[in-house]
Amino acid sequence: MDDVEPAAPVFAADELATRARQLLEQLQEQSDEKLAWELGFHIDALAESLKESAATCRGLEEDKRQLQERLQRQHRGYAELRASMDELLNLHELTEKISTSFAIADIIESLMDLSARCMPYESCCVFSLRQEGALLEVLAMRGSGRAEDCARAHWEDGIVDWVLREQRPVVVEDMSTLDGGDGRACCTVLTPLRVRGRCIGLYALYCLRAKDEFTAAEMELLSVLASQTAIALENARLYSELEESRDQVRASQQQLLLAEKMAVVGRLAGGVAHEVNNPLQIILSRVQLMRMQNGAMPQVVDGLGLVEHNVRRISKIIRGLLGFAGHVADEREWGPCDVERGLRQTVELLKPQLDEAGVQAALTCAAELSPIGGNMGELEQVFINLIVNAKNAMPSGGQLSISARQVGEEVELCFADTGVGMPEDVIEHIFDPFFTTRPHEGGTGLGLSVSYGIVERHGGVIEVESTCGDGTRFTLRFPCWQGERRG
């Protein structure tokens, strides 16, 4: 703004009037008085006009100064408005990230990015409070790690506990920088992360600036960012727990559905077995009678022997179905079972089939394997089903790895093949009765469903992992023998 000397126009007007009067006096000496008087009147009027003009100029200068001051205030207001808009944009960006992501890592990254805009820092660290606030656990860190060191030091001297009670950001001077004499003051900004009146974490910033350089607006913005982040972290945790609960409910529903299916097929198998078993016993008794009556006819006796053998075979299958249905559970032999011995006997029994199919079976058993409680015959039936299924999954040959090991109070068995694998939609139904992937090759779909029932009766669990082209792994876990019957 140009400086104006208000007195200059007045001084010029006075001089002009004085000079005019001097000329008027000279004129009066040389001419008539009337003309001199008229000229003096006009000179006085001119001087008065000049004074009024000078006053007007001073007023205009004052108006100009006031306008310039108003313009400067408007510029400052505009700058403050822009700063406020930037803060609102930062808050909006964080809120948008919160509403679109439930990933804890993304939420914390957003907090560190946005806080750097309003309060530049040398390092920062986000902690969670564990065991009801008795332990600081690092969730994320950025920079040199100085923020973590200072926060833990302040945790030890009780400053963090005071900050958590204050429920607002607090600036703490780094005394080591003040004593160092290098002229650079540093501070740690500690901000509690609170949600619904409960502290869930702490946000620490290490800044290369003095304590009195932090403004109230910066601290307020940091407090809002911390509050929004705490809400987002709590929502992410609740969402994760909800997902876990949903998965557990889904798994429970699948188990209940499978158990219901097994119960239905068990009742069906029991009914059919009872209806078929009685005629079979009649046929068996008649065949034995006919063999006794035709002892002199070797060919007839041999034929009747073949019939008797197959009838007994059918009767054994019927007893197995009755056992699956639970009708003869009390008649099963139950006791400690040597898993390693059962696996070796099963592999030896099926070795010809495996060799013919080009499958190499490798059995590995841990030393001092505890026995499991159950019926060895039923367990061997499970082993046979799993090995035969693995062989069928490797039509061009492959590797079958069988292992047994002790895991705490359980024995874990694994059957892993290098076969064709199974897609997800098939895995969901492999334990369903009568479900088979080989309907044209004689598959009945009862092998795995029966195996599932046997494993369940033995107090165990069976799990399957498979990927198309990468083989299949069945994992069985049984409780160790405790001297009592289970299932």
XYZ file of C-alpha atoms in Angstrom:
487
model
C 0.000 0.000 0.000
C 1.439 3.416 -1.046
C 2.114 5.862 1.828
C 0.293 9.194 1.548
C 1.270 12.427 3.374
C -2.090 13.927 4.373
C -0.596 17.357 5.331
C 0.985 18.020 1.907
C -2.146 19.221 0.065
C -3.098 21.569 2.950
C 0.380 23.066 3.108
C 0.330 23.679 -0.649
C -3.080 25.342 -0.460
C -1.975 27.690 2.339
C 1.131 28.687 0.444
C -0.907 29.297 -2.654
C -3.367 31.513 -0.755
C -0.483 33.496 0.828
C 1.144 34.000 -2.530
C -2.172 35.094 -4.043
C -2.641 37.727 -1.318
C 0.832 39.056 -1.948
C -0.030 39.448 -5.613
C -3.342 41.052 -4.659
C -1.588 43.686 -2.579
C 0.685 44.459 -5.469
C -2.337 44.710 -7.742
C -4.078 47.075 -5.323
C -1.105 49.377 -5.493
C -1.269 49.453 -9.287
C -5.030 49.292 -10.055
C -8.417 50.082 -8.673
C -9.776 48.665 -5.397
C -12.951 47.066 -6.876
C -11.032 44.753 -9.122
C -8.655 43.896 -6.302
C -11.541 43.103 -3.963
C -13.203 40.793 -6.515
C -9.914 39.043 -7.200
C -9.352 38.546 -3.460
C -12.826 37.049 -3.067
C -12.117 34.458 -5.728
C -8.716 33.691 -4.263
C -10.280 33.056 -0.827
C -12.898 30.782 -2.395
C -10.147 28.916 -4.225
C -8.173 28.425 -1.011
C -11.275 27.114 0.766
C -11.909 24.668 -2.078
C -8.335 23.469 -1.884
C -8.727 22.805 1.848
C -11.911 20.831 1.243
C -10.141 18.828 -1.487
C -7.298 18.007 0.900
C -9.804 16.793 3.529
C -11.504 14.647 0.886
C -8.138 13.117 -0.080
C -7.433 12.285 3.525
C -10.849 10.555 3.805
C -10.193 8.584 0.631
C -6.805 7.497 1.950
C -8.437 6.298 5.163
C -11.065 4.361 3.174
C -8.284 2.816 1.100
C -6.431 1.723 4.217
C -9.575 0.162 5.699
C -10.298 -1.669 2.455
C -6.770 -3.037 2.367
C -7.094 -4.263 5.966
C -10.430 -5.897 5.122
C -8.894 -7.564 2.067
C -6.040 -8.918 4.182
C -8.529 -10.308 6.701
C -10.438 -11.966 3.868
C -7.204 -13.498 2.567
C -6.468 -14.886 6.024
C -10.024 -16.208 6.310
C -9.713 -17.837 2.903
C -6.450 -19.523 3.909
C -8.058 -20.767 7.134
C -11.052 -22.013 5.149
C -8.750 -23.886 2.772
C -6.952 -25.446 5.726
C -10.279 -26.476 7.242
C -11.348 -27.992 3.927
C -8.105 -29.969 3.774
C -8.786 -31.291 7.268
C -12.328 -32.250 6.285
C -11.027 -33.986 3.169
C -8.567 -35.961 5.314
C -11.377 -37.004 7.629
C -13.580 -37.905 4.682
C -10.837 -40.020 3.154
C -10.317 -41.934 6.382
C -14.062 -42.426 6.839
C -14.328 -43.716 3.278
C -11.532 -46.215 3.880
C -13.236 -47.336 7.083
C -16.528 -47.934 5.308
C -14.978 -49.899 2.453
C -12.432 -52.068 4.263
C -12.441 -54.327 7.294
C -8.746 -55.165 6.975
C -6.819 -53.999 10.043
C -3.611 -53.448 8.044
C -5.370 -51.125 5.579
C -7.000 -49.111 8.363
C -3.692 -48.569 10.163
C -1.928 -47.614 6.914
C -4.594 -44.989 6.304
C -4.100 -43.562 9.805
C -0.330 -43.257 9.330
C -0.699 -41.710 5.854
C -3.299 -39.122 6.879
C -1.638 -38.126 10.147
C 1.573 -37.426 8.199
C -0.319 -34.743 6.245
C -1.400 -32.775 9.292
C 1.567 -33.573 11.570
C 4.806 -34.639 9.807
C 6.722 -37.199 11.849
C 10.050 -39.000 11.841
C 8.537 -42.338 12.937
C 5.239 -43.690 14.232
C 3.927 -46.846 15.863
C 0.463 -48.275 16.532
C 0.016 -50.484 19.608
C -2.830 -52.650 20.809
C -3.524 -53.122 24.511
C -3.607 -56.789 25.525
C -4.583 -58.482 28.780
C -6.831 -55.627 29.894
C -4.268 -52.948 29.164
C -1.318 -54.650 30.836
C 0.747 -55.163 27.680
C 1.631 -53.104 24.583
C 1.693 -55.127 21.377
C 2.945 -53.563 18.127
C 0.412 -53.704 15.286
C 2.322 -51.587 12.753
C 5.370 -49.344 12.672
C 6.849 -46.849 10.229
C 10.197 -45.046 10.297
C 13.242 -45.548 12.501
C 11.489 -47.155 15.470
C 12.146 -44.218 17.764
C 8.404 -43.855 18.391
C 8.220 -47.411 19.730
C 11.242 -46.914 22.004
C 9.863 -43.689 23.479
C 6.378 -45.139 23.942
C 7.726 -48.153 25.812
C 9.908 -45.891 27.957
C 6.872 -43.744 28.809
C 4.938 -46.954 29.521
C 7.509 -47.857 32.131
C 7.483 -44.427 33.825
C 3.665 -44.225 33.913
C 3.144 -41.445 31.362
C 1.171 -43.718 29.002
C -1.204 -44.651 31.802
C -1.781 -40.942 32.457
C -2.404 -40.328 28.738
C -4.968 -43.133 28.657
C -6.777 -41.547 31.595
C -6.650 -38.091 29.966
C -8.338 -39.521 26.837
C -6.651 -36.997 24.533
C -3.339 -36.545 22.655
C -0.435 -35.464 24.838
C 2.951 -34.076 23.701
C 5.935 -35.326 25.701
C 9.384 -33.781 25.202
C 12.308 -36.053 24.449
C 14.688 -35.042 27.224
C 17.620 -36.792 25.569
C 17.525 -34.315 22.668
C 17.348 -31.368 25.065
C 20.431 -32.579 26.917
C 22.334 -33.376 23.746
C 23.069 -29.768 22.939
C 22.564 -30.157 19.186
C 19.824 -27.504 19.151
C 17.122 -29.809 17.762
C 14.140 -30.356 20.046
C 12.069 -33.526 19.533
C 8.781 -34.692 21.005
C 6.615 -37.802 21.220
C 2.887 -37.387 20.653
C 0.906 -40.098 22.472
C -2.716 -40.543 21.393
C -5.083 -43.094 22.981
C -7.262 -45.238 20.709
C -10.616 -45.440 22.477
C -13.964 -46.896 21.496
C -17.117 -46.888 23.636
C -15.174 -45.665 26.658
C -12.580 -48.437 26.457
C -8.918 -48.102 25.450
C -7.965 -50.613 22.778
C -4.629 -49.167 21.700
C -2.103 -46.348 21.560
C -0.779 -44.276 18.642
C 2.711 -42.792 19.056
C 4.325 -40.170 16.782
C 7.955 -39.053 17.068
C 8.276 -35.537 15.629
C 11.367 -33.366 15.043
C 9.873 -30.199 16.489
C 9.561 -28.392 19.804
C 6.618 -28.846 22.115
C 5.340 -25.269 21.725
C 5.179 -25.641 17.924
C 2.184 -27.977 18.085
C -1.109 -26.169 17.471
C -4.485 -26.898 19.010
C -5.926 -27.563 15.540
C -3.297 -30.242 14.873
C -4.001 -31.977 18.156
C -7.752 -31.838 17.571
C -7.407 -33.344 14.100
C -5.115 -36.085 15.409
C -7.659 -36.860 18.132
C -10.445 -37.201 15.549
C -8.293 -39.453 13.344
C -7.451 -41.658 16.327
C -11.119 -41.890 17.331
C -12.198 -42.892 13.814
C -9.398 -45.444 13.624
C -10.347 -46.991 16.952
C -13.936 -47.434 15.754
C -12.691 -48.981 12.511
C -10.369 -51.393 14.333
C -13.161 -52.480 16.648
C -15.503 -53.009 13.699
C -12.829 -55.045 11.920
C -12.372 -57.218 14.999
C -16.113 -57.769 15.361
C -16.402 -58.562 11.660
C -13.591 -61.121 11.941
C -15.276 -62.764 14.927
C -18.558 -62.802 13.020
C -16.868 -64.524 10.077
C -15.351 -67.129 12.389
C -18.712 -67.726 14.061
C -20.382 -68.088 10.692
C -17.774 -70.615 9.579
C -18.252 -72.573 12.794
C -22.017 -72.562 12.360
C -21.644 -73.664 8.750
C -19.292 -76.482 9.750
C -21.693 -77.555 12.501
C -24.581 -77.546 10.057
C -22.617 -79.691 7.623
C -21.741 -82.136 10.391
C -25.363 -82.299 11.509
C -26.503 -82.851 7.933
C -23.929 -85.569 7.398
C -24.842 -87.200 10.700
C -28.505 -87.177 9.686
C -27.650 -88.738 6.339
C -25.588 -91.389 8.076
C -28.449 -92.097 10.468
C -30.886 -92.477 7.574
C -28.625 -94.837 5.641
C -27.926 -96.705 8.870
C -31.618 -97.274 9.479
C -32.067 -98.284 5.847
C -29.101 -100.644 5.948
C -30.286 -102.152 9.229
C -33.760 -102.795 7.896
C -32.530 -104.317 4.664
C -29.910 -106.418 6.458
C -32.461 -107.879 8.861
C -34.814 -108.748 6.019
C -32.055 -110.394 3.974
C -30.208 -112.122 6.824
C -33.065 -114.492 7.752
C -33.499 -115.945 4.205
C -29.709 -116.304 3.985
C -29.633 -118.408 7.139
C -32.342 -120.637 5.688
C -30.392 -121.006 2.433
C -27.183 -121.756 4.365
C -28.843 -124.465 6.465
C -30.401 -126.086 3.382
C -27.088 -126.054 1.526
C -25.327 -127.718 4.468
C -28.084 -130.339 4.614
C -27.803 -131.014 0.885
C -24.016 -131.443 1.205
C -24.552 -134.051 3.882
C -27.155 -135.825 1.778
C -25.031 -135.840 -1.397
C -21.678 -136.794 0.078
C -21.227 -139.496 -2.574
C -21.431 -137.002 -5.430
C -18.205 -134.912 -5.412
C -19.294 -132.518 -8.141
C -22.530 -131.701 -6.345
C -20.672 -131.292 -3.049
C -18.150 -128.917 -4.675
C -20.961 -126.849 -6.184
C -22.802 -126.721 -2.895
C -19.517 -125.728 -1.192
C -19.170 -122.806 -3.588
C -22.746 -121.754 -2.835
C -22.091 -122.037 0.918
C -18.911 -119.933 0.603
C -20.720 -117.120 -1.176
C -23.686 -117.280 1.172
C -21.297 -116.901 4.107
C -19.663 -114.015 2.286
C -23.032 -112.310 1.853
C -23.826 -112.994 5.504
C -20.570 -111.314 6.517
C -21.483 -108.250 4.465
C -24.894 -108.211 6.114
C -23.286 -108.307 9.544
C -21.115 -105.383 8.498
C -24.201 -103.402 7.498
C -25.833 -104.295 10.796
C -22.732 -103.091 12.586
C -22.832 -99.863 10.566
C -26.446 -99.407 11.583
C -25.530 -99.936 15.219
C -27.649 -103.055 15.747
C -24.749 -105.256 16.826
C -22.603 -102.627 18.540
C -22.515 -104.611 21.753
C -21.182 -107.709 19.976
C -18.085 -106.030 18.511
C -14.753 -106.795 20.054
C -13.407 -103.595 21.581
C -9.983 -103.015 23.019
C -6.523 -101.551 22.401
C -5.522 -101.659 18.716
C -1.966 -101.669 17.372
C -2.266 -99.123 14.552
C 1.146 -99.845 13.047
C 0.419 -103.571 12.852
C -2.982 -102.946 11.268
C -1.496 -100.605 8.659
C 1.291 -103.044 7.755
C -1.147 -105.942 7.407
C -3.433 -103.846 5.209
C -0.601 -102.663 2.951
C 0.708 -106.231 2.642
C -2.783 -107.478 1.785
C -3.257 -104.884 -0.963
C 0.330 -104.965 -2.279
C -0.525 -107.111 -5.343
C -3.220 -104.659 -6.410
C -0.944 -101.682 -5.834
C 1.932 -103.262 -7.783
C -0.394 -104.087 -10.663
C -1.581 -100.454 -10.767
C 1.990 -99.101 -10.609
C 1.459 -97.493 -7.188
C 4.396 -97.359 -4.789
C 3.255 -97.360 -1.168
C 5.526 -96.051 1.592
C 4.586 -96.591 5.252
C 6.207 -94.520 8.023
C 5.307 -95.000 11.679
C 6.699 -93.101 14.631
C 8.440 -95.009 17.393
C 6.479 -95.886 20.561
C 3.097 -95.241 18.987
C 0.274 -95.487 21.542
C -2.569 -97.929 20.856
C -6.041 -96.621 20.149
C -9.282 -98.019 21.458
C -11.582 -99.778 19.010
C -12.190 -102.777 16.804
C -9.205 -103.749 14.653
C -11.353 -105.314 11.951
C -13.345 -102.121 11.458
C -10.193 -99.975 11.461
C -8.634 -102.217 8.804
C -11.812 -101.763 6.760
C -11.218 -97.986 6.888
C -7.571 -98.443 5.878
C -8.573 -100.664 2.948
C -11.143 -98.160 1.699
C -8.673 -95.269 1.796
C -5.874 -97.231 0.081
C -8.168 -98.563 -2.637
C -9.554 -95.065 -3.269
C -5.986 -93.736 -3.556
C -5.137 -96.490 -6.066
C -8.202 -95.640 -8.146
C -7.185 -91.955 -8.130
C -3.825 -92.865 -9.744
C -4.779 -94.754 -12.955
C -1.292 -94.211 -14.388
C 0.530 -95.079 -11.168
C 2.005 -92.811 -8.527
C 3.078 -92.503 -4.911
C 1.042 -93.314 -1.816
C 2.490 -92.103 1.489
C 1.029 -93.506 4.699
C 2.214 -92.183 8.058
C 1.295 -92.546 11.714
C 2.485 -90.330 14.552
C 1.668 -89.324 18.081
C 0.189 -85.835 18.577
C -0.400 -85.263 22.276
C -3.154 -87.605 23.444
C -4.093 -88.536 19.872
C -2.753 -90.744 17.095
C -2.730 -89.089 13.674
C -2.828 -91.115 10.447
C -2.261 -89.609 6.995
C -2.949 -91.143 3.585
C -1.509 -88.886 0.841
C -1.519 -89.788 -2.855
C -0.281 -88.103 -6.029
C -3.469 -88.755 -7.948
C -5.832 -86.599 -9.954
C -7.326 -84.881 -6.922
C -10.892 -83.682 -6.467
C -12.706 -80.380 -7.041
C -14.389 -78.578 -4.165
C -17.917 -79.598 -5.163
C -16.914 -83.279 -5.031
C -15.146 -82.976 -1.659
C -18.380 -81.673 -0.119
C -20.168 -84.964 -0.917
C -17.547 -87.719 -0.670
C -18.893 -88.890 2.712
C -22.502 -88.922 1.511
C -23.974 -92.441 1.223
C -24.166 -93.761 -2.361
C -22.154 -90.839 -3.752
C -19.494 -92.094 -6.153
C -17.288 -90.677 -8.898
C -17.009 -94.116 -10.555
C -20.596 -95.229 -11.230
C -19.556 -97.019 -14.437
C -16.684 -98.865 -12.759
C -18.684 -100.582 -10.061
C -18.423 -97.906 -7.367
C -21.219 -98.144 -4.792
C -20.580 -94.896 -2.895
C -20.625 -96.650 0.492
C -16.893 -97.028 1.156
C -16.185 -93.556 2.531
C -19.577 -93.176 4.215
C -19.044 -96.458 6.069
C -15.486 -95.375 6.920
C -16.799 -92.091 8.269
C -19.223 -93.929 10.538
C -16.478 -96.257 11.805
C -14.119 -93.353 12.548
C -16.888 -91.476 14.341
C -17.755 -94.523 16.484
C -14.112 -94.750 17.478
C -14.215 -91.160 18.770
C -12.055 -89.909 15.902
C -12.291 -87.378 13.105
C -11.519 -87.657 9.411
C -10.531 -84.692 7.227
C -9.720 -84.404 3.536
C -7.610 -81.943 1.550
C -7.472 -82.134 -2.223
C -6.623 -80.054 -5.266
C -7.256 -81.041 -8.855
C -4.000 -82.348 -10.307
C -2.117 -82.245 -6.970
C -3.410 -85.340 -5.201
C -5.473 -85.936 -2.063
C -4.661 -86.237 1.642
C -6.910 -87.944 4.197
C -6.067 -87.223 7.851
C -7.498 -89.358 10.660
C -7.116 -88.604 14.360
C -8.050 -91.072 17.106
C -7.833 -90.713 20.896
C -5.311 -92.974 22.581
C -6.541 -96.043 24.457
C -7.588 -95.113 28.005
C -8.760 -98.523 29.166
C -12.432 -97.922 28.436
C -14.736 -98.209 25.483
C -15.470 -95.158 23.340
C -18.082 -94.516 20.704
